[in-house]
Amino acid sequence: MDDREILTWHTYGTAVRELAQSVADSGFAPDIVLGIARGGLIPAGSVAYALDCKNLFTMNVEFYTGVGTTRDEPTLLPPFLDLAELNDLSVLVVDDVADSGKTLELVARVCSEHAGEVRSAVIYEKPRTILAPDYAWRRTDKWINFPWSSEPVITSRTGVLDA
Ligand code: 5GP
C-alpha cells in the first residue's frame, strides 16, 4: 500500500476549486484571505482568485524540519503582519494541511484577537489535528507530497555561481 498521498498539479487545480466552492456554499465571503507561508501561499492565492477576494495576506510560520520532524512548537517568523489591519474584518486562513493542527491553531488564535470572524480552509485534514478546519478538501493520515515541494530544487545549469 502507498505510504504517501500524492497531490499532482492537475488534481491540485480541482482541489482548490472544490475547496473554494465549499466556502462559497457556506455563505462565508471573507474580506481577507490569509495564507500561511510557505505551504499555504499557493492554495491561498488560488482560493482568493476563486472567491474574487483581492485582499491576500500572509503569515510566516516555521514548524516542520523534515518529513514528520518538527520544532517543539510552531513559531511566527518576520516580517510580522500588522494585526490592526484585520480589525473587525472576516478572515479565511488557508494552509496546505492541518496535520498536528498547531500551525493553524496558532494563526487562527492570533488573528481572532483582532478580526471580526476567522475561519480556516485546508486542502488536507489529518485525524490528529487539534483544530478542525472549517473547510477541508480531503482527509488522510499519510504524509502528503505536494506538487510545489516534492521536486528537486532548481539550480543553474550553466555552472556559473553568483553573477
Ligand atoms: P501542522 O502544524 O498542522 O502539524 O503542520 C504545519 C505545516 O507542516 C503544514 O502547513 C505543512 O507545510 C507541513 N506539513 C505537515 N504535514 C505535512 C505533510 O504530510 N506533507 C507535507 N509536504 N507537509 C506537511
Short mmCIF file of N, CA and C and ligand atoms in Angstrom, two decimals:
data_model
loop_
_atom_site.label_atom_id
_atom_site.label_comp_id
_atom_site.label_asym_id
_atom_site.label_seq_id
_atom_site.Cartn_x
_atom_site.Cartn_y
_atom_site.Cartn_z
N MET A 1 0.84 -1.20 0.00
CA MET A 1 0.00 0.00 0.00
C MET A 1 0.88 1.26 0.00
N ASP A 2 0.44 2.29 -0.74
CA ASP A 2 1.19 3.54 -0.79
C ASP A 2 1.25 4.17 0.60
N ASP A 3 2.46 4.57 1.00
CA ASP A 3 2.54 5.21 2.31
C ASP A 3 2.50 6.72 2.18
N ARG A 4 2.30 7.21 0.95
CA ARG A 4 2.21 8.66 0.74
C ARG A 4 0.95 9.02 -0.03
N GLU A 5 0.44 10.18 0.26
CA GLU A 5 -0.64 10.76 -0.53
C GLU A 5 0.04 11.71 -1.52
N ILE A 6 -0.16 11.45 -2.81
CA ILE A 6 0.49 12.29 -3.83
C ILE A 6 -0.55 13.22 -4.44
N LEU A 7 -0.29 14.51 -4.33
CA LEU A 7 -1.16 15.50 -4.98
C LEU A 7 -0.43 16.02 -6.22
N THR A 8 -1.01 15.84 -7.39
CA THR A 8 -0.40 16.34 -8.63
C THR A 8 -0.88 17.77 -8.88
N TRP A 9 -0.18 18.49 -9.76
CA TRP A 9 -0.64 19.84 -10.13
C TRP A 9 -2.04 19.77 -10.72
N HIS A 10 -2.29 18.74 -11.51
CA HIS A 10 -3.60 18.62 -12.16
C HIS A 10 -4.71 18.48 -11.11
N THR A 11 -4.52 17.56 -10.17
CA THR A 11 -5.54 17.35 -9.14
C THR A 11 -5.64 18.55 -8.22
N TYR A 12 -4.49 19.22 -8.00
CA TYR A 12 -4.50 20.44 -7.18
C TYR A 12 -5.49 21.47 -7.74
N GLY A 13 -5.53 21.60 -9.06
CA GLY A 13 -6.44 22.55 -9.70
C GLY A 13 -7.89 22.28 -9.35
N THR A 14 -8.25 21.00 -9.34
CA THR A 14 -9.61 20.61 -8.94
C THR A 14 -9.81 20.85 -7.45
N ALA A 15 -8.81 20.50 -6.67
CA ALA A 15 -8.92 20.59 -5.20
C ALA A 15 -9.24 22.01 -4.75
N VAL A 16 -8.50 22.99 -5.29
CA VAL A 16 -8.72 24.36 -4.80
C VAL A 16 -10.06 24.92 -5.29
N ARG A 17 -10.49 24.53 -6.48
CA ARG A 17 -11.81 24.98 -6.94
C ARG A 17 -12.91 24.40 -6.03
N GLU A 18 -12.78 23.12 -5.70
CA GLU A 18 -13.80 22.48 -4.84
C GLU A 18 -13.76 23.04 -3.42
N LEU A 19 -12.54 23.34 -2.94
CA LEU A 19 -12.41 23.92 -1.60
C LEU A 19 -13.08 25.30 -1.57
N ALA A 20 -12.80 26.13 -2.58
CA ALA A 20 -13.42 27.46 -2.65
C ALA A 20 -14.93 27.34 -2.79
N GLN A 21 -15.38 26.35 -3.53
CA GLN A 21 -16.82 26.16 -3.69
C GLN A 21 -17.49 25.88 -2.35
N SER A 22 -16.82 25.08 -1.51
CA SER A 22 -17.44 24.76 -0.22
C SER A 22 -17.48 26.00 0.68
N VAL A 23 -16.49 26.90 0.53
CA VAL A 23 -16.52 28.16 1.29
C VAL A 23 -17.71 29.00 0.81
N ALA A 24 -17.83 29.15 -0.50
CA ALA A 24 -18.93 29.95 -1.06
C ALA A 24 -20.28 29.36 -0.69
N ASP A 25 -20.40 28.05 -0.77
CA ASP A 25 -21.68 27.38 -0.44
C ASP A 25 -22.09 27.61 1.00
N SER A 26 -21.11 27.80 1.87
CA SER A 26 -21.43 28.00 3.29
C SER A 26 -21.92 29.43 3.57
N GLY A 27 -21.79 30.31 2.55
CA GLY A 27 -22.24 31.69 2.73
C GLY A 27 -21.18 32.61 3.29
N PHE A 28 -19.96 32.08 3.50
CA PHE A 28 -18.87 32.90 4.06
C PHE A 28 -18.15 33.61 2.92
N ALA A 29 -18.10 34.93 2.99
CA ALA A 29 -17.42 35.73 1.96
C ALA A 29 -16.32 36.53 2.66
N PRO A 30 -15.10 36.00 2.74
CA PRO A 30 -14.05 36.65 3.53
C PRO A 30 -13.62 37.99 2.94
N ASP A 31 -13.32 38.95 3.84
CA ASP A 31 -12.72 40.21 3.40
C ASP A 31 -11.25 39.99 3.07
N ILE A 32 -10.64 39.05 3.78
CA ILE A 32 -9.21 38.79 3.64
C ILE A 32 -8.97 37.29 3.55
N VAL A 33 -8.13 36.89 2.61
CA VAL A 33 -7.61 35.52 2.61
C VAL A 33 -6.17 35.60 3.11
N LEU A 34 -5.87 34.81 4.12
CA LEU A 34 -4.54 34.85 4.73
C LEU A 34 -3.86 33.49 4.54
N GLY A 35 -2.79 33.46 3.78
CA GLY A 35 -2.07 32.20 3.52
C GLY A 35 -0.92 32.04 4.50
N ILE A 36 -0.78 30.85 5.04
CA ILE A 36 0.34 30.57 5.95
C ILE A 36 1.54 30.11 5.12
N ALA A 37 2.61 30.91 5.17
CA ALA A 37 3.80 30.62 4.38
C ALA A 37 4.62 29.49 5.02
N ARG A 38 5.25 28.67 4.15
CA ARG A 38 5.09 28.81 2.73
C ARG A 38 4.00 27.93 2.14
N GLY A 39 3.67 26.80 2.79
CA GLY A 39 2.79 25.81 2.16
C GLY A 39 1.40 26.31 1.83
N GLY A 40 0.94 27.33 2.59
CA GLY A 40 -0.41 27.81 2.35
C GLY A 40 -0.51 28.91 1.31
N LEU A 41 0.65 29.41 0.84
CA LEU A 41 0.61 30.56 -0.07
C LEU A 41 -0.02 30.21 -1.41
N ILE A 42 0.32 29.08 -1.94
CA ILE A 42 -0.18 28.71 -3.27
C ILE A 42 -1.69 28.44 -3.21
N PRO A 43 -2.16 27.59 -2.27
CA PRO A 43 -3.62 27.44 -2.16
C PRO A 43 -4.32 28.74 -1.79
N ALA A 44 -3.71 29.60 -0.97
CA ALA A 44 -4.37 30.85 -0.60
C ALA A 44 -4.58 31.73 -1.83
N GLY A 45 -3.58 31.82 -2.70
CA GLY A 45 -3.72 32.61 -3.92
C GLY A 45 -4.82 32.05 -4.80
N SER A 46 -4.86 30.75 -4.94
CA SER A 46 -5.87 30.11 -5.79
C SER A 46 -7.27 30.32 -5.23
N VAL A 47 -7.41 30.17 -3.91
CA VAL A 47 -8.74 30.32 -3.28
C VAL A 47 -9.17 31.78 -3.36
N ALA A 48 -8.23 32.72 -3.17
CA ALA A 48 -8.57 34.14 -3.24
C ALA A 48 -9.08 34.49 -4.64
N TYR A 49 -8.41 34.00 -5.67
CA TYR A 49 -8.90 34.24 -7.04
C TYR A 49 -10.28 33.61 -7.23
N ALA A 50 -10.42 32.37 -6.77
CA ALA A 50 -11.69 31.66 -6.98
C ALA A 50 -12.85 32.38 -6.31
N LEU A 51 -12.58 33.02 -5.15
CA LEU A 51 -13.65 33.71 -4.41
C LEU A 51 -13.71 35.19 -4.76
N ASP A 52 -12.85 35.63 -5.69
CA ASP A 52 -12.77 37.03 -6.08
C ASP A 52 -12.50 37.93 -4.88
N CYS A 53 -11.59 37.47 -4.01
CA CYS A 53 -11.15 38.26 -2.86
C CYS A 53 -9.79 38.86 -3.20
N LYS A 54 -9.72 40.19 -3.18
CA LYS A 54 -8.49 40.85 -3.64
C LYS A 54 -7.50 41.13 -2.51
N ASN A 55 -7.92 40.89 -1.26
CA ASN A 55 -7.02 41.15 -0.12
C ASN A 55 -6.35 39.85 0.31
N LEU A 56 -5.10 39.72 -0.07
CA LEU A 56 -4.37 38.48 0.22
C LEU A 56 -3.23 38.81 1.17
N PHE A 57 -3.30 38.25 2.38
CA PHE A 57 -2.28 38.50 3.40
C PHE A 57 -1.50 37.21 3.64
N THR A 58 -0.39 37.35 4.34
CA THR A 58 0.38 36.16 4.66
C THR A 58 0.98 36.25 6.07
N MET A 59 1.15 35.09 6.67
CA MET A 59 1.92 34.99 7.93
C MET A 59 2.92 33.87 7.73
N ASN A 60 4.10 34.07 8.24
CA ASN A 60 5.17 33.12 8.06
C ASN A 60 5.36 32.31 9.34
N VAL A 61 5.15 31.00 9.24
CA VAL A 61 5.27 30.13 10.42
C VAL A 61 6.22 29.00 10.10
N GLU A 62 7.12 28.71 11.04
CA GLU A 62 8.03 27.58 10.83
C GLU A 62 7.77 26.52 11.89
N PHE A 63 7.66 25.27 11.45
CA PHE A 63 7.39 24.18 12.40
C PHE A 63 8.13 22.91 11.97
N TYR A 64 7.91 22.48 10.73
CA TYR A 64 8.50 21.21 10.29
C TYR A 64 9.94 21.39 9.83
N THR A 65 10.78 20.44 10.24
CA THR A 65 12.19 20.49 9.82
C THR A 65 12.48 19.37 8.82
N GLY A 66 11.55 18.45 8.62
CA GLY A 66 11.71 17.35 7.67
C GLY A 66 10.43 16.53 7.65
N VAL A 67 10.45 15.35 6.99
CA VAL A 67 9.26 14.50 6.94
C VAL A 67 8.93 14.03 8.36
N GLY A 68 7.84 14.56 8.91
CA GLY A 68 7.39 14.13 10.23
C GLY A 68 8.21 14.65 11.40
N THR A 69 9.23 15.48 11.14
CA THR A 69 10.02 16.01 12.27
C THR A 69 9.76 17.51 12.42
N THR A 70 9.61 17.93 13.67
CA THR A 70 9.20 19.32 13.92
C THR A 70 10.07 19.96 14.99
N ARG A 71 9.98 21.32 15.06
CA ARG A 71 10.43 22.02 16.26
C ARG A 71 9.44 21.68 17.36
N ASP A 72 9.67 22.17 18.58
CA ASP A 72 8.74 21.87 19.68
C ASP A 72 7.37 22.47 19.41
N GLU A 73 7.36 23.71 18.98
CA GLU A 73 6.11 24.43 18.72
C GLU A 73 6.29 25.27 17.46
N PRO A 74 5.20 25.54 16.72
CA PRO A 74 5.33 26.45 15.59
C PRO A 74 5.66 27.86 16.06
N THR A 75 6.41 28.59 15.26
CA THR A 75 6.86 29.93 15.63
C THR A 75 6.54 30.90 14.51
N LEU A 76 6.00 32.06 14.87
CA LEU A 76 5.79 33.12 13.88
C LEU A 76 7.14 33.74 13.54
N LEU A 77 7.39 33.91 12.24
CA LEU A 77 8.65 34.49 11.79
C LEU A 77 8.38 35.84 11.12
N PRO A 78 9.36 36.75 11.13
CA PRO A 78 9.18 38.02 10.43
C PRO A 78 9.17 37.82 8.92
N PRO A 79 8.60 38.75 8.15
CA PRO A 79 8.03 40.01 8.59
C PRO A 79 6.66 39.79 9.23
N PHE A 80 6.39 40.53 10.31
CA PHE A 80 5.13 40.34 11.04
C PHE A 80 4.02 41.19 10.45
N LEU A 81 2.86 40.58 10.35
CA LEU A 81 1.67 41.27 9.84
C LEU A 81 1.21 42.30 10.87
N ASP A 82 0.78 43.47 10.40
CA ASP A 82 0.19 44.45 11.31
C ASP A 82 -1.24 43.99 11.59
N LEU A 83 -1.44 43.41 12.78
CA LEU A 83 -2.74 42.78 13.08
C LEU A 83 -3.88 43.79 13.14
N ALA A 84 -3.56 45.06 13.33
CA ALA A 84 -4.61 46.09 13.34
C ALA A 84 -5.31 46.14 11.99
N GLU A 85 -4.62 45.68 10.94
CA GLU A 85 -5.21 45.65 9.59
C GLU A 85 -6.42 44.71 9.52
N LEU A 86 -6.50 43.79 10.48
CA LEU A 86 -7.59 42.79 10.45
C LEU A 86 -8.85 43.30 11.14
N ASN A 87 -8.76 44.48 11.74
CA ASN A 87 -9.83 44.97 12.62
C ASN A 87 -11.24 44.74 12.10
N ASP A 88 -11.94 43.84 12.81
CA ASP A 88 -13.35 43.57 12.57
C ASP A 88 -13.66 42.99 11.19
N LEU A 89 -12.63 42.61 10.44
CA LEU A 89 -12.88 42.02 9.11
C LEU A 89 -12.99 40.50 9.23
N SER A 90 -13.57 39.88 8.18
CA SER A 90 -13.65 38.42 8.18
C SER A 90 -12.44 37.86 7.44
N VAL A 91 -11.82 36.86 8.05
CA VAL A 91 -10.56 36.33 7.55
C VAL A 91 -10.69 34.83 7.28
N LEU A 92 -10.25 34.42 6.10
CA LEU A 92 -10.15 32.99 5.81
C LEU A 92 -8.67 32.63 5.83
N VAL A 93 -8.27 31.84 6.85
CA VAL A 93 -6.89 31.38 6.95
C VAL A 93 -6.76 30.11 6.10
N VAL A 94 -5.79 30.11 5.20
CA VAL A 94 -5.63 28.96 4.29
C VAL A 94 -4.25 28.34 4.47
N ASP A 95 -4.25 27.01 4.60
CA ASP A 95 -2.97 26.28 4.64
C ASP A 95 -3.09 25.04 3.78
N ASP A 96 -1.96 24.42 3.49
CA ASP A 96 -1.98 23.21 2.67
C ASP A 96 -2.58 22.04 3.44
N VAL A 97 -2.18 21.89 4.73
CA VAL A 97 -2.66 20.75 5.52
C VAL A 97 -2.74 21.13 7.00
N ALA A 98 -3.76 20.63 7.67
CA ALA A 98 -3.78 20.66 9.13
C ALA A 98 -3.34 19.28 9.58
N ASP A 99 -2.11 19.16 10.05
CA ASP A 99 -1.55 17.85 10.43
C ASP A 99 -1.69 17.73 11.95
N SER A 100 -0.75 18.28 12.70
CA SER A 100 -0.99 18.38 14.15
C SER A 100 -2.06 19.45 14.39
N GLY A 101 -2.17 20.38 13.42
CA GLY A 101 -3.12 21.49 13.56
C GLY A 101 -2.55 22.64 14.37
N LYS A 102 -1.30 22.49 14.86
CA LYS A 102 -0.74 23.53 15.74
C LYS A 102 -0.48 24.83 15.00
N THR A 103 -0.07 24.72 13.73
CA THR A 103 0.20 25.93 12.95
C THR A 103 -1.10 26.70 12.71
N LEU A 104 -2.11 25.98 12.28
CA LEU A 104 -3.41 26.61 12.01
C LEU A 104 -3.99 27.21 13.29
N GLU A 105 -3.85 26.47 14.39
CA GLU A 105 -4.40 26.94 15.68
C GLU A 105 -3.71 28.24 16.11
N LEU A 106 -2.39 28.29 15.93
CA LEU A 106 -1.63 29.49 16.31
C LEU A 106 -2.09 30.70 15.49
N VAL A 107 -2.18 30.53 14.18
CA VAL A 107 -2.54 31.66 13.30
C VAL A 107 -4.00 32.07 13.55
N ALA A 108 -4.89 31.10 13.67
CA ALA A 108 -6.31 31.42 13.90
C ALA A 108 -6.47 32.15 15.23
N ARG A 109 -5.70 31.72 16.23
CA ARG A 109 -5.80 32.35 17.57
C ARG A 109 -5.30 33.79 17.52
N VAL A 110 -4.15 34.01 16.89
CA VAL A 110 -3.59 35.35 16.79
C VAL A 110 -4.54 36.27 16.03
N CYS A 111 -5.08 35.76 14.92
CA CYS A 111 -5.99 36.58 14.09
C CYS A 111 -7.28 36.90 14.84
N SER A 112 -7.80 35.92 15.59
CA SER A 112 -9.13 36.11 16.18
C SER A 112 -9.10 37.16 17.29
N GLU A 113 -7.89 37.52 17.76
CA GLU A 113 -7.80 38.59 18.75
C GLU A 113 -8.13 39.95 18.11
N HIS A 114 -8.09 40.03 16.79
CA HIS A 114 -8.29 41.32 16.11
C HIS A 114 -9.42 41.29 15.07
N ALA A 115 -9.59 40.15 14.39
CA ALA A 115 -10.54 40.08 13.28
C ALA A 115 -11.96 39.94 13.80
N GLY A 116 -12.94 40.23 12.91
CA GLY A 116 -14.33 40.05 13.27
C GLY A 116 -14.67 38.56 13.32
N GLU A 117 -14.35 37.85 12.25
CA GLU A 117 -14.60 36.40 12.20
C GLU A 117 -13.42 35.72 11.51
N VAL A 118 -13.01 34.59 12.04
CA VAL A 118 -11.91 33.84 11.45
C VAL A 118 -12.37 32.43 11.14
N ARG A 119 -12.20 32.02 9.89
CA ARG A 119 -12.44 30.62 9.53
C ARG A 119 -11.19 30.08 8.86
N SER A 120 -11.12 28.75 8.74
CA SER A 120 -9.90 28.16 8.18
C SER A 120 -10.25 27.13 7.10
N ALA A 121 -9.37 27.08 6.10
CA ALA A 121 -9.56 26.13 4.98
C ALA A 121 -8.23 25.49 4.65
N VAL A 122 -8.25 24.18 4.45
CA VAL A 122 -7.04 23.44 4.09
C VAL A 122 -7.37 22.46 2.97
N ILE A 123 -6.35 22.07 2.24
CA ILE A 123 -6.58 21.03 1.24
C ILE A 123 -6.77 19.68 1.94
N TYR A 124 -5.86 19.40 2.90
CA TYR A 124 -5.95 18.12 3.62
C TYR A 124 -6.08 18.35 5.13
N GLU A 125 -6.90 17.52 5.74
CA GLU A 125 -7.02 17.48 7.20
C GLU A 125 -6.58 16.10 7.67
N LYS A 126 -5.74 16.05 8.68
CA LYS A 126 -5.34 14.76 9.25
C LYS A 126 -6.13 14.51 10.53
N PRO A 127 -6.31 13.23 10.89
CA PRO A 127 -7.20 12.92 12.02
C PRO A 127 -6.75 13.49 13.34
N ARG A 128 -5.43 13.70 13.51
CA ARG A 128 -4.93 14.11 14.84
C ARG A 128 -4.98 15.63 15.05
N THR A 129 -5.43 16.39 14.08
CA THR A 129 -5.37 17.85 14.21
C THR A 129 -6.08 18.35 15.47
N ILE A 130 -5.44 19.32 16.14
CA ILE A 130 -6.06 19.87 17.37
C ILE A 130 -7.11 20.91 17.04
N LEU A 131 -7.11 21.40 15.77
CA LEU A 131 -8.13 22.37 15.36
C LEU A 131 -8.79 21.85 14.10
N ALA A 132 -10.08 21.55 14.18
CA ALA A 132 -10.80 21.07 12.99
C ALA A 132 -11.01 22.26 12.06
N PRO A 133 -10.43 22.24 10.85
CA PRO A 133 -10.65 23.37 9.95
C PRO A 133 -12.12 23.45 9.55
N ASP A 134 -12.57 24.68 9.24
CA ASP A 134 -13.97 24.83 8.81
C ASP A 134 -14.20 24.19 7.45
N TYR A 135 -13.15 24.18 6.62
CA TYR A 135 -13.27 23.60 5.28
C TYR A 135 -12.03 22.75 5.00
N ALA A 136 -12.26 21.53 4.52
CA ALA A 136 -11.13 20.67 4.12
C ALA A 136 -11.57 19.91 2.87
N TRP A 137 -10.64 19.81 1.92
CA TRP A 137 -10.99 19.12 0.67
C TRP A 137 -10.98 17.60 0.85
N ARG A 138 -9.92 17.09 1.53
CA ARG A 138 -9.79 15.65 1.73
C ARG A 138 -9.21 15.39 3.12
N ARG A 139 -9.39 14.14 3.59
CA ARG A 139 -8.79 13.71 4.85
C ARG A 139 -7.84 12.56 4.58
N THR A 140 -6.70 12.57 5.27
CA THR A 140 -5.74 11.48 5.12
C THR A 140 -4.89 11.42 6.39
N ASP A 141 -4.34 10.24 6.68
CA ASP A 141 -3.36 10.17 7.78
C ASP A 141 -1.96 9.91 7.23
N LYS A 142 -1.80 9.98 5.89
CA LYS A 142 -0.49 9.74 5.28
C LYS A 142 0.31 11.04 5.18
N TRP A 143 1.64 10.91 4.98
CA TRP A 143 2.45 12.08 4.63
C TRP A 143 2.08 12.45 3.19
N ILE A 144 1.88 13.74 2.96
CA ILE A 144 1.42 14.20 1.65
C ILE A 144 2.59 14.79 0.86
N ASN A 145 2.70 14.41 -0.40
CA ASN A 145 3.64 15.07 -1.30
C ASN A 145 2.86 16.13 -2.07
N PHE A 146 3.18 17.40 -1.80
CA PHE A 146 2.55 18.49 -2.55
C PHE A 146 3.38 18.77 -3.80
N PRO A 147 2.73 19.20 -4.89
CA PRO A 147 3.48 19.35 -6.15
C PRO A 147 4.56 20.43 -6.07
N TRP A 148 4.37 21.44 -5.18
CA TRP A 148 5.35 22.53 -5.13
C TRP A 148 6.57 22.19 -4.31
N SER A 149 6.51 21.13 -3.54
CA SER A 149 7.67 20.85 -2.67
C SER A 149 8.25 19.46 -2.85
N SER A 150 7.76 18.73 -3.87
CA SER A 150 8.27 17.35 -4.00
C SER A 150 9.22 17.17 -5.18
N GLU A 151 9.53 18.25 -5.89
CA GLU A 151 10.50 18.13 -6.97
C GLU A 151 11.82 18.75 -6.52
N PRO A 152 12.94 18.37 -7.21
CA PRO A 152 14.24 18.91 -6.78
C PRO A 152 14.29 20.42 -6.92
N VAL A 153 15.06 21.03 -6.05
CA VAL A 153 15.30 22.48 -6.14
C VAL A 153 16.02 22.75 -7.46
N ILE A 154 15.64 23.82 -8.13
CA ILE A 154 16.26 24.16 -9.41
C ILE A 154 17.52 25.00 -9.16
N THR A 155 18.61 24.54 -9.74
CA THR A 155 19.85 25.31 -9.66
C THR A 155 20.32 25.62 -11.08
N SER A 156 21.23 26.51 -11.21
CA SER A 156 21.72 26.94 -12.51
C SER A 156 22.34 25.78 -13.30
N ARG A 157 22.00 25.69 -14.60
CA ARG A 157 22.62 24.65 -15.46
C ARG A 157 23.94 25.12 -16.07
N THR A 158 24.24 26.40 -15.90
CA THR A 158 25.42 26.95 -16.57
C THR A 158 26.68 26.73 -15.75
N GLY A 159 26.52 26.37 -14.48
CA GLY A 159 27.68 26.18 -13.63
C GLY A 159 28.23 27.50 -13.09
N VAL A 160 27.62 28.62 -13.54
CA VAL A 160 28.05 29.92 -13.02
C VAL A 160 27.42 30.08 -11.64
N LEU A 161 28.21 30.39 -10.64
CA LEU A 161 27.62 30.56 -9.31
C LEU A 161 27.00 31.94 -9.21
N ASP A 162 27.46 32.77 -8.33
CA ASP A 162 26.84 34.10 -8.22
C ASP A 162 27.40 35.04 -9.27
N ALA A 163 26.50 35.65 -10.04
CA ALA A 163 26.97 36.56 -11.10
C ALA A 163 27.47 37.84 -10.45
P1 5GP B 1 0.85 21.22 11.45
O1 5GP B 1 1.18 22.41 12.29
O2 5GP B 1 -0.62 21.10 11.19
O3 5GP B 1 1.41 19.97 12.06
O4 5GP B 1 1.57 21.39 10.05
C1 5GP B 1 2.15 22.61 9.66
C2 5GP B 1 2.80 22.56 8.31
O5 5GP B 1 3.69 21.47 8.21
C3 5GP B 1 1.86 22.38 7.14
O6 5GP B 1 1.29 23.60 6.74
C4 5GP B 1 2.82 21.84 6.08
O7 5GP B 1 3.55 22.89 5.45
C5 5GP B 1 3.75 20.98 6.89
N1 5GP B 1 3.25 19.58 6.85
C6 5GP B 1 2.54 18.94 7.80
N2 5GP B 1 2.18 17.70 7.38
C7 5GP B 1 2.67 17.58 6.12
C8 5GP B 1 2.61 16.54 5.12
O8 5GP B 1 2.01 15.47 5.29
N3 5GP B 1 3.26 16.79 3.94
C9 5GP B 1 3.93 17.96 3.70
N4 5GP B 1 4.53 18.11 2.50
N5 5GP B 1 3.99 18.97 4.60
C10 5GP B 1 3.36 18.78 5.79
#
